[in-house]
Structure formats: structure tokens, C-alpha cells
N, CA and C atoms as an extended XYZ file, in Angstrom:
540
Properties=species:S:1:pos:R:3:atomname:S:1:resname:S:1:resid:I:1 pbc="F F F"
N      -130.147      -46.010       41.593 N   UNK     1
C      -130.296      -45.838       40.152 CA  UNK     1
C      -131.367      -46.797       39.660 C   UNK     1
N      -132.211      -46.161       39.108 N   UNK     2
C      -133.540      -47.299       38.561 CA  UNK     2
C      -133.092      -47.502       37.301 C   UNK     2
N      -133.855      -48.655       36.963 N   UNK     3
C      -133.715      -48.980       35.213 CA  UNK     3
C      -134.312      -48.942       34.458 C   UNK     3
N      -134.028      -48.812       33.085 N   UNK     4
C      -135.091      -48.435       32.164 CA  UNK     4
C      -136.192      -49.520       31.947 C   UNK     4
N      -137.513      -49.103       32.070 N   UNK     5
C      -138.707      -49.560       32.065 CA  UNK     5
C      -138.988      -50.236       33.549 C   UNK     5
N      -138.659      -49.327       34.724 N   UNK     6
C      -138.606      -49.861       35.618 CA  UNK     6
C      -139.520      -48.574       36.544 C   UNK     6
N      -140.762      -48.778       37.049 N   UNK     7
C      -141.683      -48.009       37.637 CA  UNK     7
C      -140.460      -46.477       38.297 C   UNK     7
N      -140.977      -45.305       37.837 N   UNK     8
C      -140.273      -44.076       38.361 CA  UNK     8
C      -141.067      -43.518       39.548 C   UNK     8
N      -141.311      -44.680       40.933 N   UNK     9
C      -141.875      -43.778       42.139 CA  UNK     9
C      -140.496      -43.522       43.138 C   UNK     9
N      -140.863      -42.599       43.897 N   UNK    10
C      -139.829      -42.260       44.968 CA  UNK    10
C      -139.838      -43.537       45.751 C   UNK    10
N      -138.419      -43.990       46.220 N   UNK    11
C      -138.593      -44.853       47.495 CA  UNK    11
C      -139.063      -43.880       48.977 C   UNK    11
N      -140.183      -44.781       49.106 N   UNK    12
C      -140.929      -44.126       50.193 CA  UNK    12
C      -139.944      -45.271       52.512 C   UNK    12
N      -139.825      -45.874       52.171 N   UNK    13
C      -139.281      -46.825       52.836 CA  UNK    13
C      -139.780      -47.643       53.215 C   UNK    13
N      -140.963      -47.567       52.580 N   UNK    14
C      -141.538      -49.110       53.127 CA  UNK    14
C      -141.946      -49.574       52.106 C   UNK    14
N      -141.536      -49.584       51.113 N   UNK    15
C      -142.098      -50.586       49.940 CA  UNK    15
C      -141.055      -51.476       49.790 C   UNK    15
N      -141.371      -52.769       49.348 N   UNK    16
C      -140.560      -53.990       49.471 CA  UNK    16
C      -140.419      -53.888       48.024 C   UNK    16
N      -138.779      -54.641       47.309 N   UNK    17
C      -138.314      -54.565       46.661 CA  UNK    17
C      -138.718      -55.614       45.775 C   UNK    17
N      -139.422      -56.027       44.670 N   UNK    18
C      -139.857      -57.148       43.989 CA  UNK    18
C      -138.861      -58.199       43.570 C   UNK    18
N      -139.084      -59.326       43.280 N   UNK    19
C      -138.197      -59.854       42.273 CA  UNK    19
C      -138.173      -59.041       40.676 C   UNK    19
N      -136.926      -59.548       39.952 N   UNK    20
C      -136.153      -59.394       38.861 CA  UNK    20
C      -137.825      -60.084       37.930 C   UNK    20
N      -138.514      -59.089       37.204 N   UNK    21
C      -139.481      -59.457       36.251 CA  UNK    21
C      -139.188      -59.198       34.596 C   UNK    21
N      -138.094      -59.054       34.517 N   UNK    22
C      -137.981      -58.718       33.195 CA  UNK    22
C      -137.239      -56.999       32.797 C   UNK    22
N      -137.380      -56.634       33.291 N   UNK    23
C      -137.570      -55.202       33.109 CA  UNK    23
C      -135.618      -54.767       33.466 C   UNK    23
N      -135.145      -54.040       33.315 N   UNK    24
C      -133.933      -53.926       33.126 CA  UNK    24
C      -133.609      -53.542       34.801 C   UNK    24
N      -133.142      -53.867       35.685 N   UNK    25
C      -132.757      -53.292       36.811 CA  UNK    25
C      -131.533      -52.872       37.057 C   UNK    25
N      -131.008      -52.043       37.888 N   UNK    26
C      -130.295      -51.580       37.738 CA  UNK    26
C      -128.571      -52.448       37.695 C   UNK    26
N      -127.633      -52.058       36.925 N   UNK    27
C      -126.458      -53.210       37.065 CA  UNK    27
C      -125.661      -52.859       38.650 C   UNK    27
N      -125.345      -54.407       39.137 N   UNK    28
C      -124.397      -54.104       40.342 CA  UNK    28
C      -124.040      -52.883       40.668 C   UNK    28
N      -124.154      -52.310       41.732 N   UNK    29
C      -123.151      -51.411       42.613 CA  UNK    29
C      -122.453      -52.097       43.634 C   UNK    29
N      -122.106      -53.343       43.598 N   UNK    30
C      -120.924      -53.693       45.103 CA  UNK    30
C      -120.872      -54.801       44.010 C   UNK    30
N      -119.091      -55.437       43.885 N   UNK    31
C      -119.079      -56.442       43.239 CA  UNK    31
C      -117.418      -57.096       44.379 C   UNK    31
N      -117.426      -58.045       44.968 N   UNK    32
C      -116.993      -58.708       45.840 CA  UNK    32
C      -116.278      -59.883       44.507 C   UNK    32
N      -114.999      -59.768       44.741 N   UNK    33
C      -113.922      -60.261       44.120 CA  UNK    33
C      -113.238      -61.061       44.636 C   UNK    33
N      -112.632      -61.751       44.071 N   UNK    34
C      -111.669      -62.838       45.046 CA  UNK    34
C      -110.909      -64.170       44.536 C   UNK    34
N      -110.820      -65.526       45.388 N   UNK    35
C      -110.522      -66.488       44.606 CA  UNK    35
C      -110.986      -67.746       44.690 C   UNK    35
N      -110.853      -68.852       44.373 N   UNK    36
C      -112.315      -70.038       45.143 CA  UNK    36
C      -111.323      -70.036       46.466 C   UNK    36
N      -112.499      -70.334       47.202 N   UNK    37
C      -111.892      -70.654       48.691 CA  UNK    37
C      -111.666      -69.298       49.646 C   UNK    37
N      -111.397      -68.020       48.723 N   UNK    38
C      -111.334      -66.819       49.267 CA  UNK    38
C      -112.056      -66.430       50.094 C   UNK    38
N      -113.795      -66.599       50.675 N   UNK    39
C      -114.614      -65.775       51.449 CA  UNK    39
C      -115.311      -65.043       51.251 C   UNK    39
N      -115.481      -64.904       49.556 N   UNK    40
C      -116.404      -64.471       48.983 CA  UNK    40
C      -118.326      -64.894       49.098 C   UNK    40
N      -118.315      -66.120       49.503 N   UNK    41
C      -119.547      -66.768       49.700 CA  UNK    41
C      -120.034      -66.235       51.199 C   UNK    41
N      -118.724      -66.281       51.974 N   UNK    42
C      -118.812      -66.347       53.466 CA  UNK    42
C      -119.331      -64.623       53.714 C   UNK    42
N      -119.056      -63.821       52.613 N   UNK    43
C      -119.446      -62.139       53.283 CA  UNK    43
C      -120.403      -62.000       52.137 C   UNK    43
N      -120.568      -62.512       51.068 N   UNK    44
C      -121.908      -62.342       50.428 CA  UNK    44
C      -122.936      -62.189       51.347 C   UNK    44
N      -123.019      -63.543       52.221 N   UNK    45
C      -124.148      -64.717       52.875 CA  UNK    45
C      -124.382      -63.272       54.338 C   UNK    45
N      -123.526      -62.773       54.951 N   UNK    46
C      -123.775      -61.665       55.622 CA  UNK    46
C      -124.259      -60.804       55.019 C   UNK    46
N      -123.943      -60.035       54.218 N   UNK    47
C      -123.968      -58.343       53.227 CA  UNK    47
C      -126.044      -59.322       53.046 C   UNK    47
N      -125.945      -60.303       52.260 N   UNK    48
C      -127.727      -60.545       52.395 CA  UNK    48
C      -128.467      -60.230       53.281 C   UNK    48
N      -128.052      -60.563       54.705 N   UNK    49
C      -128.550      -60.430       55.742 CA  UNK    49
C      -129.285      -59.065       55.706 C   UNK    49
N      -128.659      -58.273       55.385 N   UNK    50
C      -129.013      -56.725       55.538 CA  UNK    50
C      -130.492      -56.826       54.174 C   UNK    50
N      -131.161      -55.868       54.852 N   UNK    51
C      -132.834      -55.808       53.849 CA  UNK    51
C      -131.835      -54.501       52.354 C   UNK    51
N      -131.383      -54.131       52.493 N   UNK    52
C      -131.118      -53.189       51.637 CA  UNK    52
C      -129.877      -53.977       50.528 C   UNK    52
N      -129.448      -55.039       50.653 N   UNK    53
C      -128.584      -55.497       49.930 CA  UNK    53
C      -129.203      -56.327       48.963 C   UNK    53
N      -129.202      -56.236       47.590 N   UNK    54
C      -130.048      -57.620       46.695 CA  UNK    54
C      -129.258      -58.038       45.796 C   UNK    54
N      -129.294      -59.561       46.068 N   UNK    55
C      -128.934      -60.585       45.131 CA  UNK    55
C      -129.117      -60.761       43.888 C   UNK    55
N      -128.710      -61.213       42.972 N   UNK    56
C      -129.093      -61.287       41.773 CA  UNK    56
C      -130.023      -62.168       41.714 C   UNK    56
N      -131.028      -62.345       40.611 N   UNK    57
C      -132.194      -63.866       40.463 CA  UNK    57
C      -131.566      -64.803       39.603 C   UNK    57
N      -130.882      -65.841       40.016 N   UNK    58
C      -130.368      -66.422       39.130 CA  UNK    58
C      -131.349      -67.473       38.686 C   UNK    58
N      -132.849      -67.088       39.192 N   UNK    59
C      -133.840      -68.251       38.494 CA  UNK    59
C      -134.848      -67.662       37.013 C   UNK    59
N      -134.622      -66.548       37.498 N   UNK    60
C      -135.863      -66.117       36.293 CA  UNK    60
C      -135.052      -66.103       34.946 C   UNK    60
N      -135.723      -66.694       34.088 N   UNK    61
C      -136.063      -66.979       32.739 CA  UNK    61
C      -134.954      -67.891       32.500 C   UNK    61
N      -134.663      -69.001       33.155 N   UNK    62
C      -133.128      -69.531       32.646 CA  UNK    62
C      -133.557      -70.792       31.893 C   UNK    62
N      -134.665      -70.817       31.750 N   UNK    63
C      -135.001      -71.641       30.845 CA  UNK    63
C      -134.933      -71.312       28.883 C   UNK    63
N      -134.716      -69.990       29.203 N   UNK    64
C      -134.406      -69.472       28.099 CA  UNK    64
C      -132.850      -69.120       27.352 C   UNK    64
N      -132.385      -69.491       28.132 N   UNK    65
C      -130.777      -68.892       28.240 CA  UNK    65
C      -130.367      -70.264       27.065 C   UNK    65
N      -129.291      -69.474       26.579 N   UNK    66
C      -128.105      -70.898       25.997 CA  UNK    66
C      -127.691      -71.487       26.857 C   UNK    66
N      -127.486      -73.072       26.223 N   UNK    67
C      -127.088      -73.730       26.926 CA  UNK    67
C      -125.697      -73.584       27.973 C   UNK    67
N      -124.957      -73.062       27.112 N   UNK    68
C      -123.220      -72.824       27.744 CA  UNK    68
C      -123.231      -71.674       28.890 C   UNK    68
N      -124.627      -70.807       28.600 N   UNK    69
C      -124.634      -70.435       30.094 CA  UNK    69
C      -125.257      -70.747       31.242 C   UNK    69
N      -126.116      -71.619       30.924 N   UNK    70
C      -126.535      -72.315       31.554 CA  UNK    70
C      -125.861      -73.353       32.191 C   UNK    70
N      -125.298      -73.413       31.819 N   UNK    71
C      -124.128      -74.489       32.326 CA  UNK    71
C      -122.847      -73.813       33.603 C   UNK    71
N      -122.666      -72.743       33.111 N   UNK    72
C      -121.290      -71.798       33.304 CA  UNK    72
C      -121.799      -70.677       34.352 C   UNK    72
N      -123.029      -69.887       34.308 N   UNK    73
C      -123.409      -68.929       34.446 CA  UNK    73
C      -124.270      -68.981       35.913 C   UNK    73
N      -124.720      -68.142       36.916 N   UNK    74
C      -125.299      -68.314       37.285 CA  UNK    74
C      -125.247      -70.060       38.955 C   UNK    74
N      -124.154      -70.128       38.931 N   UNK    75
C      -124.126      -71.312       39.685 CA  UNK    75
C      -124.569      -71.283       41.355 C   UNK    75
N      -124.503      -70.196       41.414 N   UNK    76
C      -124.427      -69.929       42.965 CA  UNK    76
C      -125.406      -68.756       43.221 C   UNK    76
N      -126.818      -68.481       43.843 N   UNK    77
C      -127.032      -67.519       43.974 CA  UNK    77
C      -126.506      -66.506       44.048 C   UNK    77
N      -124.786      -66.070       44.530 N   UNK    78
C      -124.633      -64.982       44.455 CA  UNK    78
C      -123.401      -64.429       43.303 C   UNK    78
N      -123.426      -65.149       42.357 N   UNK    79
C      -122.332      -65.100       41.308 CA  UNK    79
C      -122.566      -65.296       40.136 C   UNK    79
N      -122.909      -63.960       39.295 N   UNK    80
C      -123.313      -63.910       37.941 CA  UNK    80
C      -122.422      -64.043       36.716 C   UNK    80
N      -121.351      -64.235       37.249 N   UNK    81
C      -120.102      -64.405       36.452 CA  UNK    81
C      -120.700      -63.973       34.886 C   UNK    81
N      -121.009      -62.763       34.558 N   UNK    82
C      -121.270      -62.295       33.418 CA  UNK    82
C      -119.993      -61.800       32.269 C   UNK    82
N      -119.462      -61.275       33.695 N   UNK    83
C      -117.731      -60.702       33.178 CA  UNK    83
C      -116.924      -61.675       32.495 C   UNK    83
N      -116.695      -62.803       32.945 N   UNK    84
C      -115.792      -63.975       33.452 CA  UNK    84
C      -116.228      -64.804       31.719 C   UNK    84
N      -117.239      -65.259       31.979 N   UNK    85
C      -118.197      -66.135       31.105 CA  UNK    85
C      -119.203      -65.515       29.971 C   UNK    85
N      -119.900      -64.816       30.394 N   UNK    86
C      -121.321      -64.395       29.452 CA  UNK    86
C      -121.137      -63.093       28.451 C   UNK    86
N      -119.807      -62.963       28.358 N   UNK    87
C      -119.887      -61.366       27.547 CA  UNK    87
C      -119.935      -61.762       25.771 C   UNK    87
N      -119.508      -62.818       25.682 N   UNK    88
C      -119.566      -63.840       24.350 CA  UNK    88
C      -120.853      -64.031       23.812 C   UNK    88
N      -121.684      -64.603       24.737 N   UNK    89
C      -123.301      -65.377       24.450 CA  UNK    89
C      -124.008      -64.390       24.720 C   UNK    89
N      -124.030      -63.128       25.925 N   UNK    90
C      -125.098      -62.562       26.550 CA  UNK    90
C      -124.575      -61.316       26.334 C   UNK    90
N      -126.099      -60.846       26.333 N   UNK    91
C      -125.980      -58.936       26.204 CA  UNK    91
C      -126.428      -58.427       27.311 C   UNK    91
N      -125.374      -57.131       27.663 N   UNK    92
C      -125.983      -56.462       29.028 CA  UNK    92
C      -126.994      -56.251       29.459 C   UNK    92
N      -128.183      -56.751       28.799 N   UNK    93
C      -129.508      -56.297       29.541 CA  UNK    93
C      -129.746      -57.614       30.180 C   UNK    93
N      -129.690      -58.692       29.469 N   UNK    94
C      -129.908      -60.040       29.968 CA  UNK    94
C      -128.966      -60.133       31.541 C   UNK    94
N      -127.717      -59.227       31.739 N   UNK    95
C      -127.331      -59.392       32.794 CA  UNK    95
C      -128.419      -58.337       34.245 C   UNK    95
N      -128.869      -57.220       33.381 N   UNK    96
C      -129.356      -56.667       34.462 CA  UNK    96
C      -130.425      -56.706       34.341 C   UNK    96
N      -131.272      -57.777       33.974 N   UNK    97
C      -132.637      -58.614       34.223 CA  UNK    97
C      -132.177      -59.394       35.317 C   UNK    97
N      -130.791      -59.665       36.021 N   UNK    98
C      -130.829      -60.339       36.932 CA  UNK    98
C      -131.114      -59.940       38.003 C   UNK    98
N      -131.544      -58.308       38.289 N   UNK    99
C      -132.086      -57.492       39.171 CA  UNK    99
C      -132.713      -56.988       39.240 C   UNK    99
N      -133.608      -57.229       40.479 N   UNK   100
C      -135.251      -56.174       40.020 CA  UNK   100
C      -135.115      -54.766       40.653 C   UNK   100
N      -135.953      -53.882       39.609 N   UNK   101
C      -136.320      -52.882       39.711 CA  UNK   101
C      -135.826      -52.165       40.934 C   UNK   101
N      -135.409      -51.118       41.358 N   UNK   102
C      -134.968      -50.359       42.328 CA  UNK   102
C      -135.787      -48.917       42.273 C   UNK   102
N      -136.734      -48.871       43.012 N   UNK   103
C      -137.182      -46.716       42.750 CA  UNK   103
C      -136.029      -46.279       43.100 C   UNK   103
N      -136.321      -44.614       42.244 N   UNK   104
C      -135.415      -44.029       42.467 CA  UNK   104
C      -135.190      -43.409       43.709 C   UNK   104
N      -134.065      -43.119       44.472 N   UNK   105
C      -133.570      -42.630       45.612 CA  UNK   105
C      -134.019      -43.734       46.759 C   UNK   105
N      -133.701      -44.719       46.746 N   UNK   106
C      -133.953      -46.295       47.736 CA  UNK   106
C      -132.347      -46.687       48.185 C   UNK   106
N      -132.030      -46.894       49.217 N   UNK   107
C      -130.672      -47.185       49.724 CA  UNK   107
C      -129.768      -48.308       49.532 C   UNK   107
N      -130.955      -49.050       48.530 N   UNK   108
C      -130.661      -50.582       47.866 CA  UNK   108
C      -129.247      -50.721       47.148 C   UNK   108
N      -128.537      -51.937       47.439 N   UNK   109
C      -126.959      -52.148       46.885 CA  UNK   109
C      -127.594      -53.290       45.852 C   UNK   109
N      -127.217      -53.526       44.924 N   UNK   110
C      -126.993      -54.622       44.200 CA  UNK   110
C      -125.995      -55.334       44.179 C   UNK   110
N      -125.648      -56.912       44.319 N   UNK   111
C      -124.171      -57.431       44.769 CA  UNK   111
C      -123.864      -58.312       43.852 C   UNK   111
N      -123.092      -58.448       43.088 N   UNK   112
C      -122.692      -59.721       42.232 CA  UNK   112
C      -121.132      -60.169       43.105 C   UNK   112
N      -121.314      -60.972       43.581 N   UNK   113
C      -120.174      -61.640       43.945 CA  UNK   113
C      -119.608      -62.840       43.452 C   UNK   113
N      -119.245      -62.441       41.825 N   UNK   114
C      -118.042      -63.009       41.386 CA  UNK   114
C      -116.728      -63.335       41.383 C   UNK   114
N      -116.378      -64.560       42.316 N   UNK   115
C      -114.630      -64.166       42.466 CA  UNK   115
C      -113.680      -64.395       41.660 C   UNK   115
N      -114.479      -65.241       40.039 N   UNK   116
C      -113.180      -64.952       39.054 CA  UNK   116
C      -113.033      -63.763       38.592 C   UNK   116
N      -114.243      -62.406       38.985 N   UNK   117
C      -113.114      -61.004       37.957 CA  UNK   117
C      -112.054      -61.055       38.424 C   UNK   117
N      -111.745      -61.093       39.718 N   UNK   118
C      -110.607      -60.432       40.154 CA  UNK   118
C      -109.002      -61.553       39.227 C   UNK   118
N      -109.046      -62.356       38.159 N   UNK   119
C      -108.558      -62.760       37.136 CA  UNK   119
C      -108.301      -62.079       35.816 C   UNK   119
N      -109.880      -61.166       35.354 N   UNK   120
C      -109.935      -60.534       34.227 CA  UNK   120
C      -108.943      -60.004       33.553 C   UNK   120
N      -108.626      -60.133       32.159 N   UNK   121
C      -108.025      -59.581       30.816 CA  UNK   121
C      -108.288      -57.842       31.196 C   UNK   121
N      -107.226      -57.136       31.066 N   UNK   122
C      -107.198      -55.617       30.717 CA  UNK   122
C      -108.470      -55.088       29.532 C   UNK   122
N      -108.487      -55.552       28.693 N   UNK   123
C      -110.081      -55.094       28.125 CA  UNK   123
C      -111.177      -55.240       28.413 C   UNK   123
N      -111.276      -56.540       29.330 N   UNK   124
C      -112.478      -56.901       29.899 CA  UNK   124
C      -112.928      -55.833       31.239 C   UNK   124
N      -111.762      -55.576       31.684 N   UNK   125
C      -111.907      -54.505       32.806 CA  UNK   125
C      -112.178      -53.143       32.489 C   UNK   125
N      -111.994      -53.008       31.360 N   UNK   126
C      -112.360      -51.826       30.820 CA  UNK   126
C      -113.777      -51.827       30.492 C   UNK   126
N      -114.101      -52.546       29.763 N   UNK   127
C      -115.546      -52.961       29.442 CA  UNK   127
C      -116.191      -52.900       30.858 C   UNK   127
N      -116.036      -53.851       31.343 N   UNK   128
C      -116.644      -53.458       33.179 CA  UNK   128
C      -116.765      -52.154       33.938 C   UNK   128
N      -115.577      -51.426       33.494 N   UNK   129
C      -115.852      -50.148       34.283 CA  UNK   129
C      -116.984      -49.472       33.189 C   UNK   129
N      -117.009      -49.389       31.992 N   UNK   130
C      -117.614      -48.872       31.359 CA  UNK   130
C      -119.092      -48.831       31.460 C   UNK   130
N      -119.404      -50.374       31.669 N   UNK   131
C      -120.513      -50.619       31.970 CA  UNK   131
C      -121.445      -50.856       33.368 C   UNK   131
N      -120.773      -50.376       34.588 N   UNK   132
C      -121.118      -50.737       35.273 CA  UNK   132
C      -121.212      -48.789       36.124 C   UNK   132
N      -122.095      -48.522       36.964 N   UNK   133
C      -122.479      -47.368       37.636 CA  UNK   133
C      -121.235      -47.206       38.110 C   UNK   133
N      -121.083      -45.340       37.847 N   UNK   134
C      -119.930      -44.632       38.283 CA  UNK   134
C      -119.475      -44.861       39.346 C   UNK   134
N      -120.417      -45.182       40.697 N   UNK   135
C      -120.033      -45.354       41.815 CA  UNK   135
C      -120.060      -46.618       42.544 C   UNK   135
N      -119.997      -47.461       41.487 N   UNK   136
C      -120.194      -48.871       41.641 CA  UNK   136
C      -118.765      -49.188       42.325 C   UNK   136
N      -118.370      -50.417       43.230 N   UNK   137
C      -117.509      -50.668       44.220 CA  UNK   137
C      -117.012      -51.914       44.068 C   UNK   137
N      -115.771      -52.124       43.993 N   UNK   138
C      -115.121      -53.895       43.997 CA  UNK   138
C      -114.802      -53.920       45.195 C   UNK   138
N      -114.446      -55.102       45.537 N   UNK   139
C      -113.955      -55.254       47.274 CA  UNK   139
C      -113.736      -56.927       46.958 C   UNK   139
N      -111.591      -56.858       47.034 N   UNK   140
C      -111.670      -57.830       47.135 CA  UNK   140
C      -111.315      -59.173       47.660 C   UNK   140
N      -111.508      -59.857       47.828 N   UNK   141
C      -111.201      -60.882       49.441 CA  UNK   141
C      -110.017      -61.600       49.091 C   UNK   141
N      -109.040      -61.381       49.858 N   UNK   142
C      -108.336      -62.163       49.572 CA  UNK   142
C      -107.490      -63.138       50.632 C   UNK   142
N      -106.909      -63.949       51.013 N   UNK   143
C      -106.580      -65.153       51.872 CA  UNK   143
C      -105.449      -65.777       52.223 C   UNK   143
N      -105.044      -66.096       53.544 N   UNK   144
C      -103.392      -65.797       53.297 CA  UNK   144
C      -103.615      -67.595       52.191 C   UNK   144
N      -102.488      -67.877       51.209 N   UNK   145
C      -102.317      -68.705       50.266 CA  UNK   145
C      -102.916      -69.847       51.150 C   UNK   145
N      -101.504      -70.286       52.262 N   UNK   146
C      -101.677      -71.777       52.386 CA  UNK   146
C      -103.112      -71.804       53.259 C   UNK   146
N      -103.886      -71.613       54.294 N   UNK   147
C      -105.213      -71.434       54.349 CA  UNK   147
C      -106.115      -71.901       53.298 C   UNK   147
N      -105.853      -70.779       52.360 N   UNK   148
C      -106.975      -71.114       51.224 CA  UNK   148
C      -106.688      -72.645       50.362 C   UNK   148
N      -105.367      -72.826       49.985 N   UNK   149
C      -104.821      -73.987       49.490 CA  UNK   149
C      -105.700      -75.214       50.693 C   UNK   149
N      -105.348      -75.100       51.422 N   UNK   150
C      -105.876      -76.040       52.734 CA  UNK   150
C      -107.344      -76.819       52.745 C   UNK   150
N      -108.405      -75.383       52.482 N   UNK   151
C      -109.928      -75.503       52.354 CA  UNK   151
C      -109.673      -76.052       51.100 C   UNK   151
N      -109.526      -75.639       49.877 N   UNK   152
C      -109.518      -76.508       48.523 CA  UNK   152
C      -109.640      -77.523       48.501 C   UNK   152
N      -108.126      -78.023       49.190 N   UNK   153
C      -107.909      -79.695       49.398 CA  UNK   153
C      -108.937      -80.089       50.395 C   UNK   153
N      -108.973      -80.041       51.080 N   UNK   154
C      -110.153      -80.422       52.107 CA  UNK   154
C      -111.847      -80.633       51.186 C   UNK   154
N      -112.037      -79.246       50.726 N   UNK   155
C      -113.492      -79.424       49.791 CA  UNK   155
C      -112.638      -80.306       48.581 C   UNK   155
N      -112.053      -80.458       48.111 N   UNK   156
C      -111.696      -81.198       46.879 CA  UNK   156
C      -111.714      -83.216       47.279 C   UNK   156
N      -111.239      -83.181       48.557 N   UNK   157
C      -111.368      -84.597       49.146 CA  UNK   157
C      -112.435      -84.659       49.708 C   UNK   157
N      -113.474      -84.084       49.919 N   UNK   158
C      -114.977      -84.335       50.402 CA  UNK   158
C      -115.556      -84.369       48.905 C   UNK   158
N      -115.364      -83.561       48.163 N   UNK   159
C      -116.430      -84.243       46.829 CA  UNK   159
C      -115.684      -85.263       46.466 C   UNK   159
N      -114.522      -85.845       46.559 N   UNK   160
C      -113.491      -87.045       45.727 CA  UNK   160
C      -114.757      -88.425       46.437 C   UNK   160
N      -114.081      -88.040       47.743 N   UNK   161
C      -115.072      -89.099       48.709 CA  UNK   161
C      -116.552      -89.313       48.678 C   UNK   161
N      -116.888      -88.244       48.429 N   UNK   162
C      -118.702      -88.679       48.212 CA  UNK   162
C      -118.836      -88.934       46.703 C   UNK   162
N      -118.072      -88.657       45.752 N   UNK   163
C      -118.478      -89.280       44.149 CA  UNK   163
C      -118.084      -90.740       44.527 C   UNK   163
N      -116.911      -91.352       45.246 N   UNK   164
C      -116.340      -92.422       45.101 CA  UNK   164
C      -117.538      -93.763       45.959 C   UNK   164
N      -118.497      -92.720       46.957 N   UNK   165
C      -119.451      -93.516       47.733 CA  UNK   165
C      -120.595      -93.730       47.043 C   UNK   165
N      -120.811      -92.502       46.407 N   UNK   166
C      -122.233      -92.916       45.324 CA  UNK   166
C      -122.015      -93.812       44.289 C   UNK   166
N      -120.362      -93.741       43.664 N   UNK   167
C      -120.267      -94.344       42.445 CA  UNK   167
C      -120.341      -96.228       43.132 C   UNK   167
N      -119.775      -96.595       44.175 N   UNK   168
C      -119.700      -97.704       44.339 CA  UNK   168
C      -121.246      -98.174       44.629 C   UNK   168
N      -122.235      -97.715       44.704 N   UNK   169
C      -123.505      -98.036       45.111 CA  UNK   169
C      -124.448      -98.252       44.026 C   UNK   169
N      -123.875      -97.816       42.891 N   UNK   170
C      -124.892      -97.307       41.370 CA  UNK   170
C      -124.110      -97.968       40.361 C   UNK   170
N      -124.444      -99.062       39.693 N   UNK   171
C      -123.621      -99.780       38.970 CA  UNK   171
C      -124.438      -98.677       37.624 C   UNK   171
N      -123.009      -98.776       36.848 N   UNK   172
C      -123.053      -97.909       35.731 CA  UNK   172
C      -124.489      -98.024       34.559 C   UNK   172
N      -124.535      -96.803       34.281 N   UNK   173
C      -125.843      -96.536       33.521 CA  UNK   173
C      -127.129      -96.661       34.337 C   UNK   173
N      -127.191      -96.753       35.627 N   UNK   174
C      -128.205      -96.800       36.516 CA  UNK   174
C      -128.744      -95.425       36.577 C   UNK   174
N      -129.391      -94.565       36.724 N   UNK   175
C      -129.931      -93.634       37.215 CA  UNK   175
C      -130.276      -93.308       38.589 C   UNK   175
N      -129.680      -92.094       38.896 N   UNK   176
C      -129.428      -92.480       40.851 CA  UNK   176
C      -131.405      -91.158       41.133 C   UNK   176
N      -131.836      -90.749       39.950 N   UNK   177
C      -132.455      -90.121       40.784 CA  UNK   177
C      -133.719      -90.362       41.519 C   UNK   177
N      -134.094      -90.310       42.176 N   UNK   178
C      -135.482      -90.711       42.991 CA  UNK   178
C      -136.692      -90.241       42.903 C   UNK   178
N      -138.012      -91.010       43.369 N   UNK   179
C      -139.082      -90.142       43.265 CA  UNK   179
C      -139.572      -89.507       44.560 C   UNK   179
N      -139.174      -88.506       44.284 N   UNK   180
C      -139.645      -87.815       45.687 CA  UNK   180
C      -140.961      -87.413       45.964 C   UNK   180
């Protein structure tokens, strides 16, 4: 599905897919659901691998964005959390500027792998189906509990431990950053 104001040539198969320039691209068709710690990062980082799968740009124009999504939005190359976060501040086109251009009939997936929808409010899910391509796909990961509980604590005591190593090294109001 191409997007509006988005070049109408046939995909021939060898034309390479541009970055996200502005122009409306098409919204997600695969959206990978889940919970932190779930494995959502871990089958994103594969599904990329493949030339026909594209990421969202979570760099272009974010200098323009509000602050609160800037903050919230966008954290991870592969998680646009538009659903979750941005339906307040941002309008659907600003979400599918996060994807470039697709010709029409090209085998290209678009992936937002957000794992707080799979949280979403009953209206919000409605809104989502509404707005998102008929044949668009959730898939979503989920983990047996204590496992996932396990990695948490584990990543939760590796950032505890490295704030607690930087903080003892940087006496307060110091500025830790460097000139590189």
C-alpha cells in the first residue's frame, strides 16, 4: 500500500526502498506486541534482517516534535509507541512519516514493535483497528511470567549498579559529558 504523495511506480524489484522524507508512508502492516522483557526487541532485531521488512525512522524531523514526545516516543528504533503515548499530541500522519514511501505492489512489511499496545484501553483499540491497513497483523510475544520477572530484575540491577558507579565518580552538579 503506498501513501499519499508518495511516487505511484510499480515495484520493479530492484529498487531500494528510501528513507521516511516527509511524505506520508504507508501505516504499519506487522505490529509485534508484548511486555518489557517479552522478546519483542529480540524478533524485531531478526524480522530486520530480512530486506523486505522496514523499520520505522525514529530520526527524521524529531527536532520538531513536542517535547513530551520526544521524551516518551520513539525510544528504541523499533517502537513508535504512537498508540500507547502520541494519540494526545500527534496526528496520524506525523505517525506515518515514520515510514518511507513503499511503490505500489512491493512485498515490503512495515513493523512497529510496540509492546505496550498489547495493554491498550477498548477505544484505543478501536481507533487502531480503524486506522491501521485491513490486513495489517499483531503478533504477540508473550513469556512464561517468572523468566520474564527474572530478566527485569537482572536488567533493573545492572542499570541500579552502573548509576550507583557513575554517581560515586561525579560529585554532584559536575557534568559527566566528554569531548569526543
Amino acid at each position: 500500500m503506498a501513501g499519499e504523495g508518495c511516487p505511484r511506480r510499480v515495484w520493479n524489484g530492484s529498487q531500494r526502498i528510501e528513507p521516511a522524507s516527509g511524505a506520508l508512508g504507508p501505516p504499519p502492516s506487522l505490529l509485534l506486541i508484548g511486555t518489557r522483557k517479552g522478546g519483542t526487541t529480540s524478533m524485531s532485531t531478526q524480522l530486520m534482517l530480512h530486506t523486505h521488512v522496514i523499520a520505522p525512522d525514529c530520526t527524521y524531523d524529531r527536532r520538531s516534535w513536542p517535547a513530551s514526545a520526544s521524551a516518551t516516543m520513539c525510544v528504541w528504533n523499533k517502537e513508535v509507541r504512537y498508540f500507547s503515548r502520541g494519540l494526545r499530541s500527534l496526528d496520524f500522519c506525523w505517525y506515518r512519516r515514520r515510514y518511507p514511501c513503499v511503490p505500489e505492489g512491493a512485498p515490503h512489511i512495515t513493523l512497529d514493535a510496540s509492546p505496550d499496545y498489547l495493554v491498550l484501553s477498548l477505544p484505543t483499540i478501536h481507533l487502531m483497528k480503524q486506522s491501521l491497513a485491513p490486513r495489517a497483523r499483531l503478533v504477540a510475544m508473550l513469556r512464561n511470567p517468572a523468566d520474564r520477572f527474572y530478566s527485569a530484575f537482572n536488567m533493573g540491577w545492572s542499570e541500579m549498579t552502573h548509576r550507583t558507579r557513575v554517581s560515586k565518580h561525579v560529585s554532584p552538579g559536575t557534568s559527566i559529558a566528554t569531548n569526543a
